[in-house]
mmCIF file of C-alpha atoms in Angstrom:
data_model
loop_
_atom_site.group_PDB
_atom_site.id
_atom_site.type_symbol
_atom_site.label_atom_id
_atom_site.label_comp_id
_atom_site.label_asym_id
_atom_site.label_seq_id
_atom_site.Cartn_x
_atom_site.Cartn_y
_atom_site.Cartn_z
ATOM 1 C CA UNK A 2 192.179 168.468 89.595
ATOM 2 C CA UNK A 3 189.708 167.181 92.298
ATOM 3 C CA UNK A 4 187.231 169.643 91.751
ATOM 4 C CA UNK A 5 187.195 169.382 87.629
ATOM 5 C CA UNK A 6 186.952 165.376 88.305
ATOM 6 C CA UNK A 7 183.770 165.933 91.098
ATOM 7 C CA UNK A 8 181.895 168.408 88.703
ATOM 8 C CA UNK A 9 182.524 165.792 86.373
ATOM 9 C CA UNK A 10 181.082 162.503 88.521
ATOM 10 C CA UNK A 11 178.023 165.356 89.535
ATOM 11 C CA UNK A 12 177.342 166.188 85.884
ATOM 12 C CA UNK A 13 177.082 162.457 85.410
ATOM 13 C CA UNK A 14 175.320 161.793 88.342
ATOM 14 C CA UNK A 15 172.904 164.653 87.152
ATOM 15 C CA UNK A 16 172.333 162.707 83.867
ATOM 16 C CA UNK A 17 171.959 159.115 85.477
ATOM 17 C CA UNK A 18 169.254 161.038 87.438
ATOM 18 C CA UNK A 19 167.136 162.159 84.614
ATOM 19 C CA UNK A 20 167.250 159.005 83.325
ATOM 20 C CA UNK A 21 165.915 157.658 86.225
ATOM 21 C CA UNK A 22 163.108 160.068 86.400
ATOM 22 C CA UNK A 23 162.181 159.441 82.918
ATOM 23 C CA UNK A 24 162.202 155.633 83.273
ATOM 24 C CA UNK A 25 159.520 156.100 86.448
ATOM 25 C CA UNK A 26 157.074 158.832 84.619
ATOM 26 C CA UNK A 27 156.935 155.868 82.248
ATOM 27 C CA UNK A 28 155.831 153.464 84.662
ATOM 28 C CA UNK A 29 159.195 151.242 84.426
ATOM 29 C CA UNK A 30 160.170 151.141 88.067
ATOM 30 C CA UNK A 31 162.216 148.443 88.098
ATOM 31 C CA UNK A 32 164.714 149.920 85.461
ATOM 32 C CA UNK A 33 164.441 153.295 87.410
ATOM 33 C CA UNK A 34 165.381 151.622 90.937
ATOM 34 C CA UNK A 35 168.521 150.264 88.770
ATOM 35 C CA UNK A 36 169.730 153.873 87.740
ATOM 36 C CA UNK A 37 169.046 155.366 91.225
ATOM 37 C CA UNK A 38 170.939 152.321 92.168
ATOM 38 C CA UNK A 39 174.094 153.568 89.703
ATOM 39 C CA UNK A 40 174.023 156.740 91.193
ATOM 40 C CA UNK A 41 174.580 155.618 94.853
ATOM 41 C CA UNK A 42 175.173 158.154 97.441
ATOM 42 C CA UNK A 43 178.320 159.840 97.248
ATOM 43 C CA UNK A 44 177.387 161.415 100.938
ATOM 44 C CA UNK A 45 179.842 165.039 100.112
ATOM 45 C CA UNK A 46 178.106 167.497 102.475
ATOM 46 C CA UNK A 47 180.734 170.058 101.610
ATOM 47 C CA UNK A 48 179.113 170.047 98.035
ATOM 48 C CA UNK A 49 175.559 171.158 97.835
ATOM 49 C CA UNK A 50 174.982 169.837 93.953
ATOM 50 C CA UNK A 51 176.303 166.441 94.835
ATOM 51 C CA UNK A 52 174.113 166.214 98.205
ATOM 52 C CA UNK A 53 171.134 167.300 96.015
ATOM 53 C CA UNK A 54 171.395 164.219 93.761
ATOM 54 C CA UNK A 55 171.715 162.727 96.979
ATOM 55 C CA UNK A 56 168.555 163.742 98.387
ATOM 56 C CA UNK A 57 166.645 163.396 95.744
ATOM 57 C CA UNK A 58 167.743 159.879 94.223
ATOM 58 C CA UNK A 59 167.079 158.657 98.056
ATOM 59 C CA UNK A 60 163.855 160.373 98.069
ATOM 60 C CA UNK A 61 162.450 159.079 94.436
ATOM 61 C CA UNK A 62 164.078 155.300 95.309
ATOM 62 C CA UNK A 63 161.992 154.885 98.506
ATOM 63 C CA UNK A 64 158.542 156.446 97.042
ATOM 64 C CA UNK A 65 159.686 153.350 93.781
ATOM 65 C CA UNK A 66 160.065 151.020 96.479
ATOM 66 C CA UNK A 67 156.913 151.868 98.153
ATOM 67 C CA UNK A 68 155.095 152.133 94.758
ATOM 68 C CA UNK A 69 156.065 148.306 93.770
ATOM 69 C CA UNK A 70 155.245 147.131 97.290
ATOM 70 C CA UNK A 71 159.172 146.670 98.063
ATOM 71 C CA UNK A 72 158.225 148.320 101.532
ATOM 72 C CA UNK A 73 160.644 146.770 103.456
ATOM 73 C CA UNK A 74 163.461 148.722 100.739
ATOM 74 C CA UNK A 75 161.606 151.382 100.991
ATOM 75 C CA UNK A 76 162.244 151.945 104.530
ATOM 76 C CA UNK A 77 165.985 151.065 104.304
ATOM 77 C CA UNK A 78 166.405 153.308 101.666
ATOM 78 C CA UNK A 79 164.753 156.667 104.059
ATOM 79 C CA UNK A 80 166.734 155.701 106.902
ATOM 80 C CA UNK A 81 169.724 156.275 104.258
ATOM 81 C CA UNK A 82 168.450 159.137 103.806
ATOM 82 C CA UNK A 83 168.213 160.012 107.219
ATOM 83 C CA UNK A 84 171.713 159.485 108.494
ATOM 84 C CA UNK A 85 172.638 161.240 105.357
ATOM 85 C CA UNK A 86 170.587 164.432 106.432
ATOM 86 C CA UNK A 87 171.969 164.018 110.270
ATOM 87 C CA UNK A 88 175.542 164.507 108.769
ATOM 88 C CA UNK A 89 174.539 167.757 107.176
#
């Protein structure tokens, strides 16, 4: 049952993503830094699709932060990302 509920939270997860993207190719960064916020870090090493949204929601949410001069965020957000890649 736990691995039909975690492809469902990472098909989710997938789709909060995209939504994310979309709402930053379209210039709203705010409303993008709220969906990469929804998403969160799950931090499952022992499955590669969930530590891929991972990665990349980390990765997109500091380059947002930078973008809107939230630097300060920005830098939390990659040393997130860091510890989360030291895990690995």
């Amino acid at each position: 049952m736990n691995a039909v509920k975690r492809f469902l939270q990472n098909k989710l997860r997938g789709r909060l993503l995209k939504r994310a993207l979309s709402l930053e190719s379209r210039g709203r960064f705010l409303d993008a830094i709220r969906f990469y916020d929804r998403i969160g870090v799950v931090g499952r090493t022992d499955d590669p699709a969930s530590l891929a949204t991972d990665i990349e929601c980390l990765v997109r949410k500091a380059l947002v932060h930078s973008h809107v001069g939230q630097h300060h965020l920005s830098t939390e957000t990659a040393r997130r990302l860091i510890a989360l890649l030291s895990g690995v």
